[in-house]
Coordinates of C-alpha atoms and ligand atoms in Angstrom, one line a residue:
M1237 CA 0.0 0.0 0.0
T1238 CA 1.2 3.5 -0.8
E1239 CA 2.3 5.5 2.2
R1240 CA -0.3 8.0 3.2
H1241 CA 0.5 11.6 3.3
I1242 CA 0.0 13.4 6.6
H1243 CA -1.8 16.7 6.1
A1244 CA -1.9 19.6 8.6
Q1245 CA -5.6 20.0 8.0
P1246 CA -7.8 17.3 9.4
I1247 CA -9.2 15.2 6.5
A1248 CA -12.9 14.7 6.6
L1249 CA -14.8 12.1 4.5
S1250 CA -18.5 12.2 3.6
I1251 CA -20.3 9.2 2.1
A1252 CA -23.6 10.6 1.0
G1253 CA -26.0 11.6 -1.8
L1254 CA -25.5 14.3 -4.3
D1255 CA -28.1 17.1 -4.3
P1256 CA -27.0 19.1 -7.4
S1257 CA -28.7 22.2 -6.0
G1258 CA -26.3 22.1 -3.1
G1259 CA -28.9 22.6 -0.4
A1260 CA -28.3 19.2 1.2
G1261 CA -26.1 16.1 0.8
I1262 CA -22.5 16.0 -0.2
I1263 CA -22.2 19.7 -1.3
A1264 CA -23.6 20.9 2.1
D1265 CA -21.1 18.5 3.8
I1266 CA -18.2 19.8 1.8
K1267 CA -19.1 23.4 2.6
T1268 CA -19.4 22.5 6.3
F1269 CA -16.1 20.6 6.5
T1270 CA -14.4 23.5 4.7
A1271 CA -15.9 26.1 7.2
F1272 CA -14.4 24.1 10.0
G1273 CA -11.0 24.1 8.4
C1274 CA -11.0 20.5 7.2
R1275 CA -10.0 19.2 3.9
A1276 CA -13.1 17.4 2.3
L1277 CA -13.3 14.1 0.6
A1278 CA -16.5 12.7 -0.7
A1279 CA -18.1 9.5 -2.2
V1280 CA -21.5 9.6 -3.9
T1281 CA -24.1 7.0 -2.9
S1282 CA -27.0 8.4 -5.1
L1283 CA -27.4 11.0 -7.8
T1284 CA -30.6 12.8 -6.9
F1285 CA -32.5 15.3 -9.0
Q1286 CA -33.8 18.1 -7.0
N1287 CA -34.0 21.8 -6.4
S1288 CA -35.4 23.8 -3.5
S1289 CA -39.0 22.9 -4.4
G1290 CA -38.5 19.1 -4.1
V1291 CA -36.9 15.9 -5.1
Y1292 CA -37.8 14.6 -8.6
G1293 CA -35.9 11.3 -8.6
A1294 CA -32.7 9.5 -7.7
V1295 CA -30.3 7.0 -9.3
H1296 CA -28.8 5.0 -6.5
Q1297 CA -25.2 3.7 -7.0
S1298 CA -24.2 0.1 -6.5
A1299 CA -22.2 -0.8 -3.4
E1300 CA -19.3 -1.6 -5.7
I1301 CA -19.3 2.0 -7.1
V1302 CA -19.4 3.4 -3.6
S1303 CA -16.4 1.4 -2.4
N1304 CA -14.6 2.0 -5.7
Q1305 CA -14.7 5.7 -4.8
V1306 CA -13.6 5.3 -1.2
L1307 CA -10.8 2.7 -1.5
P1308 CA -8.4 4.8 -3.7
I1309 CA -8.7 7.9 -1.5
L1310 CA -8.0 5.8 1.6
K1311 CA -4.7 4.7 0.0
E1312 CA -3.7 8.3 -0.3
F1313 CA -5.2 10.1 2.7
R1314 CA -5.4 9.5 6.5
V1315 CA -9.0 10.3 7.3
A1316 CA -9.4 12.1 10.6
C1317 CA -13.2 12.0 10.7
A1318 CA -16.1 10.7 8.6
K1319 CA -19.9 11.0 8.3
T1320 CA -22.5 9.1 6.4
G1321 CA -25.6 10.7 4.9
M1322 CA -28.0 9.2 2.4
L1323 CA -27.4 5.5 2.2
P1324 CA -30.3 4.4 0.1
T1325 CA -29.9 0.6 -0.2
R1326 CA -29.2 -2.4 2.0
E1327 CA -26.2 -3.4 -0.1
I1328 CA -24.6 0.1 0.3
I1329 CA -25.2 0.1 4.0
E1330 CA -23.6 -3.3 4.4
D1331 CA -20.6 -2.3 2.3
V1332 CA -20.1 1.0 4.1
A1333 CA -20.3 -0.8 7.5
R1334 CA -17.7 -3.2 6.2
L1335 CA -15.4 -0.3 5.1
F1336 CA -15.7 1.2 8.6
R1337 CA -14.9 -2.2 10.2
E1338 CA -12.1 -3.2 7.9
E1339 CA -10.3 -0.1 6.8
D1340 CA -8.4 2.4 8.9
L1341 CA -11.3 4.8 9.3
P1342 CA -12.5 6.6 12.4
A1343 CA -15.9 5.7 13.7
P1344 CA -18.3 7.9 11.7
V1345 CA -21.2 10.2 12.6
V1346 CA -24.1 8.4 11.0
D1347 CA -27.0 10.7 9.9
T1348 CA -30.0 8.4 9.7
V1349 CA -31.4 10.0 6.5
M1350 CA -34.8 8.7 5.5
R1351 CA -36.8 11.4 3.8
S1352 CA -36.3 14.8 2.3
T1353 CA -38.1 17.7 4.0
S1354 CA -40.5 17.6 1.0
G1355 CA -41.3 13.9 1.7
F1356 CA -39.3 12.0 -0.9
P1357 CA -38.0 8.7 0.4
L1358 CA -34.1 8.6 0.4
I1359 CA -33.8 5.0 1.7
D1360 CA -35.4 1.7 0.7
E1361 CA -37.9 0.4 3.3
D1362 CA -36.1 -2.9 3.5
A1363 CA -32.7 -1.1 4.2
I1364 CA -33.8 0.7 7.4
A1365 CA -33.2 -2.4 9.6
A1366 CA -29.7 -2.7 8.1
L1367 CA -28.9 0.8 9.3
A1368 CA -29.4 -0.4 12.9
S1369 CA -27.9 -3.9 12.6
E1370 CA -24.9 -3.0 10.4
L1371 CA -24.0 0.6 10.8
F1372 CA -25.0 1.5 14.4
P1373 CA -22.2 -0.7 15.9
A1374 CA -19.6 1.0 13.7
A1375 CA -20.7 4.6 14.5
R1376 CA -19.4 7.0 17.1
L1377 CA -22.8 8.8 17.0
I1378 CA -26.1 8.6 15.2
T1379 CA -28.2 11.7 14.6
P1380 CA -31.9 10.8 14.0
N1381 CA -34.6 13.5 13.9
I1382 CA -37.8 12.6 15.7
P1383 CA -39.6 10.9 12.8
E1384 CA -36.4 8.8 12.2
A1385 CA -36.0 7.9 15.9
E1386 CA -39.7 6.8 15.9
R1387 CA -39.3 4.7 12.8
L1388 CA -36.1 3.1 14.2
T1389 CA -37.4 2.3 17.7
G1390 CA -41.2 2.0 17.2
L1391 CA -41.7 4.4 20.0
E1392 CA -43.8 7.6 19.9
V1393 CA -41.8 10.7 20.7
M1394 CA -43.9 13.6 21.9
D1395 CA -41.6 15.4 24.4
E1396 CA -38.2 15.4 26.0
E1397 CA -39.0 12.3 28.1
G1398 CA -39.8 10.5 24.8
M1399 CA -36.5 11.7 23.3
L1400 CA -34.7 10.2 26.3
R1401 CA -36.5 6.9 26.0
A1402 CA -35.8 6.8 22.2
A1403 CA -32.1 7.5 22.8
R1404 CA -31.9 4.7 25.3
S1405 CA -33.6 2.4 23.0
L1406 CA -31.2 3.3 20.1
R1407 CA -28.3 2.6 22.3
E1408 CA -29.8 -0.8 23.2
M1409 CA -30.0 -1.4 19.4
G1410 CA -26.2 -1.0 19.2
A1411 CA -25.5 2.7 18.9
R1412 CA -22.7 4.0 21.2
A1413 CA -24.2 7.4 21.2
A1414 CA -27.4 9.0 19.9
L1415 CA -28.3 12.7 19.3
I1416 CA -32.0 13.0 19.0
K1417 CA -32.8 16.3 17.1
G1418 CA -36.0 17.8 18.5
G1419 CA -36.6 20.3 15.7
H1420 CA -40.0 18.6 14.9
L1421 CA -41.4 19.3 18.4
A1422 CA -43.0 22.7 19.3
G1423 CA -41.3 25.1 21.6
D1424 CA -37.5 25.7 22.0
A1425 CA -35.1 23.8 19.7
V1426 CA -34.0 21.0 22.1
D1427 CA -31.6 18.2 21.1
L1428 CA -30.8 15.3 23.4
L1429 CA -27.4 13.5 23.4
D1430 CA -27.1 10.1 25.1
D1431 CA -23.4 9.2 25.0
E1432 CA -23.0 5.8 26.6
G1433 CA -25.6 6.7 29.2
H1434 CA -24.3 10.2 29.9
V1435 CA -27.2 12.5 28.9
T1436 CA -26.8 16.2 27.8
V1437 CA -29.7 18.4 26.7
F1438 CA -28.9 21.2 24.3
R1439 CA -31.4 24.1 24.2
A1440 CA -31.6 26.9 21.7
K1441 CA -34.3 29.5 20.9
R1442 CA -36.3 28.3 17.9
I1443 CA -35.7 30.4 14.8
E1444 CA -38.4 30.0 12.1
A1445 CA -36.4 29.2 9.0
G1446 CA -39.3 28.0 6.8
M1447 CA -38.0 25.3 4.4
L1448 CA -34.3 25.8 5.0
R1449 CA -32.8 22.5 3.7
G1450 CA -29.7 20.5 4.6
T1451 CA -29.6 21.4 8.3
G1452 CA -29.3 17.7 9.3
C1453 CA -26.5 17.2 6.8
M1454 CA -24.6 20.3 8.0
L1455 CA -25.1 19.3 11.7
S1456 CA -23.6 15.8 11.3
A1457 CA -20.8 17.1 9.1
A1458 CA -20.0 19.8 11.7
I1459 CA -19.9 17.3 14.5
A1460 CA -17.6 15.0 12.5
A1461 CA -15.3 17.9 11.7
C1462 CA -15.0 18.8 15.4
L1463 CA -14.3 15.2 16.4
G1464 CA -11.6 15.2 13.7
K1465 CA -10.1 18.3 15.4
G1466 CA -9.9 16.3 18.6
M1467 CA -12.8 17.7 20.5
S1468 CA -14.9 15.5 22.8
L1469 CA -18.3 14.4 21.5
E1470 CA -20.2 16.8 23.9
E1471 CA -18.0 19.8 22.8
S1472 CA -18.4 18.8 19.1
V1473 CA -22.2 18.7 19.3
S1474 CA -22.3 22.0 21.2
E1475 CA -19.9 23.7 18.6
A1476 CA -21.9 22.2 15.7
K1477 CA -25.2 23.5 17.1
R1478 CA -23.7 27.0 17.4
F1479 CA -22.6 26.7 13.7
I1480 CA -26.1 25.6 12.5
T1481 CA -27.9 28.2 14.6
N1482 CA -25.7 30.8 12.9
E1483 CA -26.3 29.3 9.5
I1484 CA -30.1 29.4 10.1
R1485 CA -29.9 32.9 11.3
K1486 CA -28.0 34.0 8.2
A1487 CA -30.5 32.2 5.9
V1488 CA -33.4 34.0 7.6
T1489 CA -31.8 37.5 7.3
E1490 CA -30.5 37.0 3.7
Ligands
LIG1439 N1 -30.9 15.1 -0.6 C1 -29.9 14.5 -0.1 C2 -28.9 13.9 -1.1 C3 -29.7 14.3 1.3 O1 -28.7 13.7 1.8 C4 -30.7 14.9 2.1 C5 -30.6 14.8 3.6 O2 -29.8 14.2 4.2 C6 -31.8 15.5 1.6 C7 -31.9 15.6 0.2 C8 -32.9 16.0 2.4 O3 -32.6 17.3 2.8 P1 -33.8 18.1 3.3 O4 -34.3 17.5 4.5 O5 -33.1 19.4 3.6 O6 -34.8 18.2 2.2

């Protein structure tokens, strides 16, 4: 194997879908990694067709095409942090989990992407179970929103108490840490982190941002970037939340 170059900037890898309009997916991840001073690498799991009005379709890549993108870059670069976004099929999830197990990759932040804000499915129904069984054990953190946490656990999440129960259930399913994003609940924006049983609640004033897209992508990329810079998970989530709140504020005043 070729010797890897050591770079001063942390190298961050995203394995996710391409949203050509740049609102979400890999382009949002690359912008976020760059904003945190990381060098960005990316592999595409699905070519989607979309703009800010909605998603019109998607061509999912094969697992082989995904690993064919990742393996050459791993020969050249030492990856400091990684995240996964849209992983649309069971075979991609299985292969990405194998990459994390077998290659010299840091445990990723897994964003459990299931649907676009507009309602388009971004994962096959029969692949959702594989997310938990294959990828959760390989992840440093999973970042479901409330509908995703409900789908994964079968629990109903109506409040903070429900978020806590869902996080515990996700850890029982194999996740080391879960960040439940409370954006879908009314009131303040509350996110709950359960890291190996240590629970932290992050509160921020809700900013009405309408249909601002890609916030989940940016949040998980920002957390991964902070982990790559050596911060603890709690610090990383806190720093990433500050970044997203600022991005939402900028989008609202633009
Ligand atoms: N498109 C891609 C490729 C994504 O990865 C995601 C979310 O992760 C979305 C669309 C959905 O973004 P939004 O919820 O902002 O519509």
